[in-house]
PDB file of C-alpha atoms in Angstrom:
ATOM      1  CA  UNK C  26     173.554 154.327 -38.101  1.00 53.00           C
ATOM      2  CA  UNK C  27     174.430 151.139 -36.238  1.00 53.00           C
ATOM      3  CA  UNK C  28     174.006 150.920 -32.444  1.00 53.00           C
ATOM      4  CA  UNK C  29     177.145 149.887 -30.653  1.00 54.00           C
ATOM      5  CA  UNK C  30     176.567 146.921 -28.310  1.00 53.00           C
ATOM      6  CA  UNK C  31     178.713 146.766 -25.180  1.00 55.00           C
ATOM      7  CA  UNK C  32     179.612 143.211 -24.365  1.00 59.00           C
ATOM      8  CA  UNK C  33     179.968 142.207 -20.655  1.00 61.00           C
ATOM      9  CA  UNK C  34     183.359 140.913 -19.898  1.00 68.00           C
ATOM     10  CA  UNK C  35     183.505 137.564 -18.108  1.00 70.00           C
ATOM     11  CA  UNK C  36     184.482 137.764 -14.407  1.00 68.00           C
ATOM     12  CA  UNK C  37     188.002 137.000 -13.622  1.00 81.00           C
ATOM     13  CA  UNK C  38     188.908 134.213 -11.173  1.00 74.00           C
ATOM     14  CA  UNK C  39     189.863 136.811  -8.593  1.00 77.00           C
ATOM     15  CA  UNK C  40     186.451 138.483  -8.869  1.00 71.00           C
ATOM     16  CA  UNK C  41     184.667 135.126  -8.524  1.00 68.00           C
ATOM     17  CA  UNK C  42     186.639 134.287  -5.403  1.00 75.00           C
ATOM     18  CA  UNK C  43     185.894 137.724  -4.013  1.00 79.00           C
ATOM     19  CA  UNK C  44     182.136 137.183  -4.538  1.00 74.00           C
ATOM     20  CA  UNK C  45     182.319 133.756  -2.922  1.00 72.00           C
ATOM     21  CA  UNK C  46     184.172 135.169   0.062  1.00 78.00           C
ATOM     22  CA  UNK C  47     181.629 137.958   0.467  1.00 78.00           C
ATOM     23  CA  UNK C  48     178.764 135.485   0.166  1.00 77.00           C
ATOM     24  CA  UNK C  49     180.409 133.220   2.755  1.00 78.00           C
ATOM     25  CA  UNK C  50     180.808 136.185   5.042  1.00 82.00           C
ATOM     26  CA  UNK C  51     177.108 137.011   4.680  1.00 82.00           C
ATOM     27  CA  UNK C  52     176.157 133.389   5.378  1.00 77.00           C
ATOM     28  CA  UNK C  53     178.381 133.285   8.456  1.00 82.00           C
ATOM     29  CA  UNK C  54     176.919 136.545   9.738  1.00 80.00           C
ATOM     30  CA  UNK C  55     173.396 135.214   9.199  1.00 80.00           C
ATOM     31  CA  UNK C  56     174.328 131.972  10.988  1.00 79.00           C
ATOM     32  CA  UNK C  57     175.779 133.966  13.877  1.00 84.00           C
ATOM     33  CA  UNK C  58     172.585 136.027  14.129  1.00 82.00           C
ATOM     34  CA  UNK C  59     170.482 132.839  13.983  1.00 82.00           C
ATOM     35  CA  UNK C  60     172.526 131.202  16.731  1.00 80.00           C
ATOM     36  CA  UNK C  61     172.314 134.351  18.826  1.00 83.00           C
ATOM     37  CA  UNK C  62     168.548 134.462  18.277  1.00 77.00           C
ATOM     38  CA  UNK C  63     168.310 130.776  19.275  1.00 79.00           C
ATOM     39  CA  UNK C  64     170.382 131.407  22.369  1.00 81.00           C
ATOM     40  CA  UNK C  65     168.146 134.321  23.360  1.00 81.00           C
ATOM     41  CA  UNK C  66     165.040 132.243  22.704  1.00 82.00           C
ATOM     42  CA  UNK C  67     166.455 129.365  24.777  1.00 80.00           C
ATOM     43  CA  UNK C  68     167.408 131.771  27.558  1.00 84.00           C
ATOM     44  CA  UNK C  69     163.917 133.256  27.622  1.00 83.00           C
ATOM     45  CA  UNK C  70     162.359 129.796  27.479  1.00 78.00           C
ATOM     46  CA  UNK C  71     164.509 128.594  30.354  1.00 83.00           C
ATOM     47  CA  UNK C  72     163.734 131.747  32.336  1.00 82.00           C
ATOM     48  CA  UNK C  73     160.014 131.290  31.674  1.00 80.00           C
ATOM     49  CA  UNK C  74     160.278 127.632  32.677  1.00 79.00           C
ATOM     50  CA  UNK C  75     162.152 128.641  35.843  1.00 84.00           C
ATOM     51  CA  UNK C  76     159.527 131.252  36.679  1.00 83.00           C
ATOM     52  CA  UNK C  77     156.717 128.739  36.091  1.00 82.00           C
ATOM     53  CA  UNK C  78     158.449 126.203  38.339  1.00 85.00           C
ATOM     54  CA  UNK C  79     158.981 128.884  40.964  1.00 83.00           C
ATOM     55  CA  UNK C  80     155.346 129.931  40.684  1.00 81.00           C
ATOM     56  CA  UNK C  81     154.293 126.292  41.006  1.00 80.00           C
ATOM     57  CA  UNK C  82     156.541 125.912  44.048  1.00 85.00           C
ATOM     58  CA  UNK C  83     155.107 129.056  45.603  1.00 83.00           C
ATOM     59  CA  UNK C  84     151.554 127.867  44.910  1.00 81.00           C
ATOM     60  CA  UNK C  85     152.311 124.514  46.528  1.00 85.00           C
ATOM     61  CA  UNK C  86     153.852 126.284  49.498  1.00 81.00           C
ATOM     62  CA  UNK C  87     150.861 128.604  49.743  1.00 77.00           C
ATOM     63  CA  UNK C  88     148.543 125.605  49.566  1.00 78.00           C
ATOM     64  CA  UNK C  89     150.569 123.862  52.289  1.00 83.00           C
ATOM     65  CA  UNK C  90     150.434 126.962  54.477  1.00 80.00           C
ATOM     66  CA  UNK C  91     146.674 127.302  53.922  1.00 80.00           C
ATOM     67  CA  UNK C  92     146.147 123.654  54.879  1.00 82.00           C
ATOM     68  CA  UNK C  93     148.321 124.139  57.948  1.00 78.00           C
ATOM     69  CA  UNK C  94     146.405 127.282  58.870  1.00 72.00           C
ATOM     70  CA  UNK C  95     143.114 125.439  58.355  1.00 74.00           C
ATOM     71  CA  UNK C  96     144.372 122.580  60.537  1.00 79.00           C
ATOM     72  CA  UNK C  97     145.438 124.990  63.258  1.00 73.00           C
ATOM     73  CA  UNK C  98     142.102 126.811  63.086  1.00 73.00           C
ATOM     74  CA  UNK C  99     140.214 123.526  63.383  1.00 75.00           C
ATOM     75  CA  UNK C 100     142.424 122.487  66.267  1.00 72.00           C
ATOM     76  CA  UNK C 101     141.843 125.847  67.954  1.00 60.00           C
ATOM     77  CA  UNK C 102     138.121 125.503  67.283  1.00 58.00           C
ATOM     78  CA  UNK C 103     138.110 122.073  68.945  1.00 65.00           C
ATOM     79  CA  UNK C 104     139.907 123.446  71.984  1.00 62.00           C
ATOM     80  CA  UNK C 105     137.496 126.378  72.204  1.00 54.00           C
ATOM     81  CA  UNK C 106     134.504 124.021  71.834  1.00 54.00           C
ATOM     82  CA  UNK C 107     135.938 121.776  74.522  1.00 57.00           C
ATOM     83  CA  UNK C 108     136.406 124.712  76.893  1.00 45.00           C
ATOM     84  CA  UNK C 109     132.933 126.054  76.026  1.00 46.00           C
ATOM     85  CA  UNK C 110     131.305 122.656  76.526  1.00 51.00           C
ATOM     86  CA  UNK C 111     133.101 122.189  79.828  1.00 46.00           C
ATOM     87  CA  UNK C 112     132.065 125.675  80.934  1.00 45.00           C
ATOM     88  CA  UNK C 113     128.503 125.129  79.718  1.00 55.00           C
ATOM     89  CA  UNK C 114     128.365 121.722  81.386  1.00 59.00           C
ATOM     90  CA  UNK C 115     129.417 123.171  84.728  1.00 65.00           C
ATOM     91  CA  UNK C 116     126.799 125.913  84.452  1.00 67.00           C
ATOM     92  CA  UNK C 117     124.168 123.335  83.492  1.00 70.00           C
ATOM     93  CA  UNK C 118     124.983 121.268  86.562  1.00 77.00           C
ATOM     94  CA  UNK C 119     124.710 124.370  88.728  1.00 79.00           C
ATOM     95  CA  UNK C 120     121.342 125.309  87.223  1.00 82.00           C
ATOM     96  CA  UNK C 121     120.103 121.717  87.571  1.00 88.00           C
ATOM     97  CA  UNK C 122     121.113 121.721  91.228  1.00 89.00           C
ATOM     98  CA  UNK C 123     119.323 125.012  91.886  1.00 89.00           C
ATOM     99  CA  UNK C 124     116.190 123.890  90.076  1.00 94.00           C
ATOM    100  CA  UNK C 125     116.009 120.409  91.590  1.00 94.00           C
ATOM    101  CA  UNK C 126     116.372 121.844  95.089  1.00 92.00           C
ATOM    102  CA  UNK C 127     113.256 124.003  94.620  1.00 95.00           C
ATOM    103  CA  UNK C 128     111.293 121.898  92.146  1.00 96.00           C
ATOM    104  CA  UNK C 129     108.958 120.063  94.545  1.00 97.00           C
ATOM    105  CA  UNK C 130     108.096 123.272  96.386  1.00 96.00           C
ATOM    106  CA  UNK C 131     107.449 125.189  93.132  1.00 97.00           C
ATOM    107  CA  UNK C 132     105.244 122.504  91.600  1.00 97.00           C
ATOM    108  CA  UNK C 133     103.261 121.861  94.784  1.00 97.00           C
ATOM    109  CA  UNK C 134     102.477 125.582  94.874  1.00 95.00           C
ATOM    110  CA  UNK C 135     100.892 125.130  91.428  1.00 95.00           C
ATOM    111  CA  UNK C 136      98.832 122.094  92.418  1.00 94.00           C
ATOM    112  CA  UNK C 137     101.163 119.331  91.178  1.00 96.00           C
ATOM    113  CA  UNK C 138     101.702 117.281  94.352  1.00 96.00           C
ATOM    114  CA  UNK C 139     105.044 115.637  93.446  1.00 97.00           C
ATOM    115  CA  UNK C 140     107.144 114.235  96.270  1.00 96.00           C
ATOM    116  CA  UNK C 141     110.358 112.890  94.738  1.00 96.00           C
ATOM    117  CA  UNK C 142     112.921 113.975  92.161  1.00 96.00           C
ATOM    118  CA  UNK C 143     115.765 112.348  90.297  1.00 92.00           C
ATOM    119  CA  UNK C 144     117.962 113.366  87.384  1.00 91.00           C
ATOM    120  CA  UNK C 145     119.462 112.189  84.100  1.00 88.00           C
ATOM    121  CA  UNK C 146     116.779 109.821  82.837  1.00 88.00           C
ATOM    122  CA  UNK C 147     118.098 108.391  79.550  1.00 88.00           C
ATOM    123  CA  UNK C 148     116.666 106.210  76.828  1.00 86.00           C
ATOM    124  CA  UNK C 149     118.210 104.898  73.573  1.00 83.00           C
ATOM    125  CA  UNK C 150     115.918 103.837  70.735  1.00 78.00           C
ATOM    126  CA  UNK C 151     115.701 103.344  66.978  1.00 77.00           C
ATOM    127  CA  UNK C 152     113.868 105.989  64.992  1.00 75.00           C
ATOM    128  CA  UNK C 153     111.599 105.248  62.044  1.00 77.00           C
ATOM    129  CA  UNK C 154     114.645 105.096  59.756  1.00 81.00           C
ATOM    130  CA  UNK C 155     116.487 102.668  61.970  1.00 79.00           C
ATOM    131  CA  UNK C 156     118.957 105.243  63.274  1.00 84.00           C
ATOM    132  CA  UNK C 157     120.021 105.001  66.892  1.00 82.00           C
ATOM    133  CA  UNK C 158     118.803 107.999  68.879  1.00 83.00           C
ATOM    134  CA  UNK C 159     119.098 108.980  72.513  1.00 85.00           C
ATOM    135  CA  UNK C 160     116.824 111.164  74.586  1.00 87.00           C
ATOM    136  CA  UNK C 161     117.602 112.469  78.043  1.00 91.00           C
ATOM    137  CA  UNK C 162     115.457 114.155  80.658  1.00 95.00           C
ATOM    138  CA  UNK C 163     117.495 116.367  82.952  1.00 95.00           C
ATOM    139  CA  UNK C 164     115.187 116.212  85.975  1.00 96.00           C
ATOM    140  CA  UNK C 165     112.087 114.177  86.806  1.00 96.00           C
ATOM    141  CA  UNK C 166     109.604 115.063  89.553  1.00 97.00           C
ATOM    142  CA  UNK C 167     106.970 112.396  90.286  1.00 97.00           C
ATOM    143  CA  UNK C 168     104.337 111.133  92.746  1.00 96.00           C
ATOM    144  CA  UNK C 169     103.209 107.844  91.184  1.00 94.00           C
ATOM    145  CA  UNK C 170     100.366 109.456  89.230  1.00 96.00           C
ATOM    146  CA  UNK C 171     101.931 112.575  87.753  1.00 97.00           C
ATOM    147  CA  UNK C 172     105.336 113.216  86.240  1.00 97.00           C
ATOM    148  CA  UNK C 173     106.955 116.554  85.456  1.00 98.00           C
ATOM    149  CA  UNK C 174     109.853 116.254  82.998  1.00 98.00           C
ATOM    150  CA  UNK C 175     112.265 119.186  83.157  1.00 97.00           C
ATOM    151  CA  UNK C 176     114.655 120.357  80.443  1.00 96.00           C
ATOM    152  CA  UNK C 177     117.489 122.510  81.837  1.00 95.00           C
ATOM    153  CA  UNK C 178     119.453 125.009  79.733  1.00 93.00           C
ATOM    154  CA  UNK C 179     121.935 127.687  80.700  1.00 91.00           C
ATOM    155  CA  UNK C 180     120.571 129.690  77.745  1.00 92.00           C
ATOM    156  CA  UNK C 181     117.085 128.738  76.596  1.00 95.00           C
ATOM    157  CA  UNK C 182     116.311 129.183  72.885  1.00 96.00           C
ATOM    158  CA  UNK C 183     113.115 128.576  70.890  1.00 97.00           C
ATOM    159  CA  UNK C 184     114.683 125.558  69.158  1.00 96.00           C
ATOM    160  CA  UNK C 185     115.352 124.010  72.582  1.00 96.00           C
ATOM    161  CA  UNK C 186     111.663 124.338  73.396  1.00 97.00           C
ATOM    162  CA  UNK C 187     110.641 122.759  70.071  1.00 97.00           C
ATOM    163  CA  UNK C 188     113.025 119.825  70.562  1.00 95.00           C
ATOM    164  CA  UNK C 189     111.766 119.262  74.095  1.00 97.00           C
ATOM    165  CA  UNK C 190     108.145 119.343  72.957  1.00 97.00           C
ATOM    166  CA  UNK C 191     108.955 116.570  70.468  1.00 94.00           C
ATOM    167  CA  UNK C 192     110.470 114.540  73.306  1.00 94.00           C
ATOM    168  CA  UNK C 193     107.369 115.025  75.458  1.00 96.00           C
ATOM    169  CA  UNK C 194     105.137 113.797  72.630  1.00 94.00           C
ATOM    170  CA  UNK C 195     106.922 110.435  72.604  1.00 93.00           C
ATOM    171  CA  UNK C 196     107.762 110.395  76.328  1.00 95.00           C
ATOM    172  CA  UNK C 197     105.456 107.490  77.209  1.00 94.00           C
ATOM    173  CA  UNK C 198     106.747 105.432  74.308  1.00 90.00           C
ATOM    174  CA  UNK C 199     110.309 105.993  75.480  1.00 91.00           C
ATOM    175  CA  UNK C 200     109.808 105.551  79.207  1.00 93.00           C
ATOM    176  CA  UNK C 201     107.280 102.749  79.539  1.00 91.00           C
ATOM    177  CA  UNK C 202     107.076 102.897  83.348  1.00 92.00           C
ATOM    178  CA  UNK C 203     105.134 106.155  83.025  1.00 94.00           C
ATOM    179  CA  UNK C 204     102.684 105.012  80.343  1.00 93.00           C
ATOM    180  CA  UNK C 205      99.707 105.238  82.736  1.00 95.00           C
ATOM    181  CA  UNK C 206     100.703 108.538  84.369  1.00 97.00           C
ATOM    182  CA  UNK C 207      99.962 112.146  83.449  1.00 97.00           C
ATOM    183  CA  UNK C 208     103.011 113.842  81.962  1.00 98.00           C
ATOM    184  CA  UNK C 209     103.768 117.553  82.232  1.00 98.00           C
ATOM    185  CA  UNK C 210     106.747 119.453  80.891  1.00 98.00           C
ATOM    186  CA  UNK C 211     108.923 122.208  82.285  1.00 98.00           C
ATOM    187  CA  UNK C 212     111.904 124.183  81.040  1.00 98.00           C
ATOM    188  CA  UNK C 213     114.467 125.767  83.366  1.00 96.00           C
ATOM    189  CA  UNK C 214     117.085 128.302  82.397  1.00 94.00           C
ATOM    190  CA  UNK C 215     119.579 130.898  83.518  1.00 91.00           C
ATOM    191  CA  UNK C 216     119.060 133.131  80.477  1.00 91.00           C
ATOM    192  CA  UNK C 217     116.341 133.202  77.798  1.00 93.00           C
ATOM    193  CA  UNK C 218     116.952 134.224  74.177  1.00 91.00           C
ATOM    194  CA  UNK C 219     114.404 135.509  71.640  1.00 82.00           C
ATOM    195  CA  UNK C 220     111.470 135.310  74.084  1.00 93.00           C
ATOM    196  CA  UNK C 221     111.983 131.553  74.414  1.00 96.00           C
ATOM    197  CA  UNK C 222     110.494 131.580  77.929  1.00 96.00           C
ATOM    198  CA  UNK C 223     107.247 133.160  76.704  1.00 96.00           C
ATOM    199  CA  UNK C 224     107.157 130.714  73.795  1.00 97.00           C
ATOM    200  CA  UNK C 225     107.565 127.789  76.210  1.00 98.00           C
ATOM    201  CA  UNK C 226     104.644 128.989  78.327  1.00 97.00           C
ATOM    202  CA  UNK C 227     102.447 129.226  75.229  1.00 97.00           C
ATOM    203  CA  UNK C 228     103.266 125.557  74.557  1.00 97.00           C
ATOM    204  CA  UNK C 229     101.872 124.636  77.973  1.00 98.00           C
ATOM    205  CA  UNK C 230     105.201 124.192  79.767  1.00 98.00           C
ATOM    206  CA  UNK C 231     106.129 125.253  83.265  1.00 98.00           C
ATOM    207  CA  UNK C 232     108.882 127.865  83.023  1.00 98.00           C
ATOM    208  CA  UNK C 233     111.494 127.997  85.778  1.00 97.00           C
ATOM    209  CA  UNK C 234     114.213 130.615  86.045  1.00 95.00           C
ATOM    210  CA  UNK C 235     117.346 130.043  88.112  1.00 91.00           C
ATOM    211  CA  UNK C 236     118.269 133.222  89.994  1.00 85.00           C
ATOM    212  CA  UNK C 237     121.094 133.704  92.451  1.00 76.00           C
ATOM    213  CA  UNK C 238     121.096 130.656  94.703  1.00 80.00           C
ATOM    214  CA  UNK C 239     117.486 129.680  94.054  1.00 86.00           C
ATOM    215  CA  UNK C 240     114.831 129.235  91.352  1.00 93.00           C
ATOM    216  CA  UNK C 241     111.314 130.495  90.684  1.00 94.00           C
ATOM    217  CA  UNK C 242     108.352 129.861  88.400  1.00 96.00           C
ATOM    218  CA  UNK C 243     107.688 132.694  85.959  1.00 95.00           C
ATOM    219  CA  UNK C 244     104.374 131.407  84.591  1.00 96.00           C
ATOM    220  CA  UNK C 245     101.329 133.637  84.926  1.00 95.00           C
ATOM    221  CA  UNK C 246      99.055 132.856  87.918  1.00 93.00           C
ATOM    222  CA  UNK C 247      96.341 131.717  85.494  1.00 94.00           C
ATOM    223  CA  UNK C 248      98.676 129.315  83.660  1.00 97.00           C
ATOM    224  CA  UNK C 249      97.349 125.791  83.015  1.00 95.00           C
ATOM    225  CA  UNK C 250      99.977 123.167  82.107  1.00 97.00           C
ATOM    226  CA  UNK C 251      99.503 120.927  79.102  1.00 97.00           C
ATOM    227  CA  UNK C 252      99.154 117.216  79.845  1.00 96.00           C
ATOM    228  CA  UNK C 253     100.859 114.666  77.563  1.00 94.00           C
TER     229      UNK C 253
END
């Protein structure tokens, strides 16, 4: 028995055109979807770019505001320092006045027979590295043989004592007129922090406290001053 073979009929022109039209329609739809996808991608890209630019602008603005705040804080700090320094300077002058008015009497009572005082002894010099330094002695009491150099602080701290001790060690090199005299040191204060007054006495310094409208020595009766 022979198998019957079905032959495929060739497409008619109308069928071909129909296929072409359908294919064109598919291509157009795909193109439309592609363009829509591109538009969405461009929109998102532009939105992302806008957000990045806005973020950058905000960061720059934040940075500007931080710099302005920092400037204002520094300016405020300078004003506060200026007020503090002025206030501290006025207190220092008051303490110096109180101390100088009683200094001769206080030292004579401890066997240092000084008879004159003067203030603000200054000396500029070059240190071992060639840097210009300046040292100042707030009050000097003298008698031609002995000199008592006084450092005055509204608030006396241990570091103040250490710095003053370093000054006393080079005192004769700084102030040549006293090179043949005996040098003693004293610290005067309105308030003492961290037992600075006791520390000063252990270093061999006279310790003077300004109180009310006067001043007094707080060293022990057995205290012996250190000579420089």
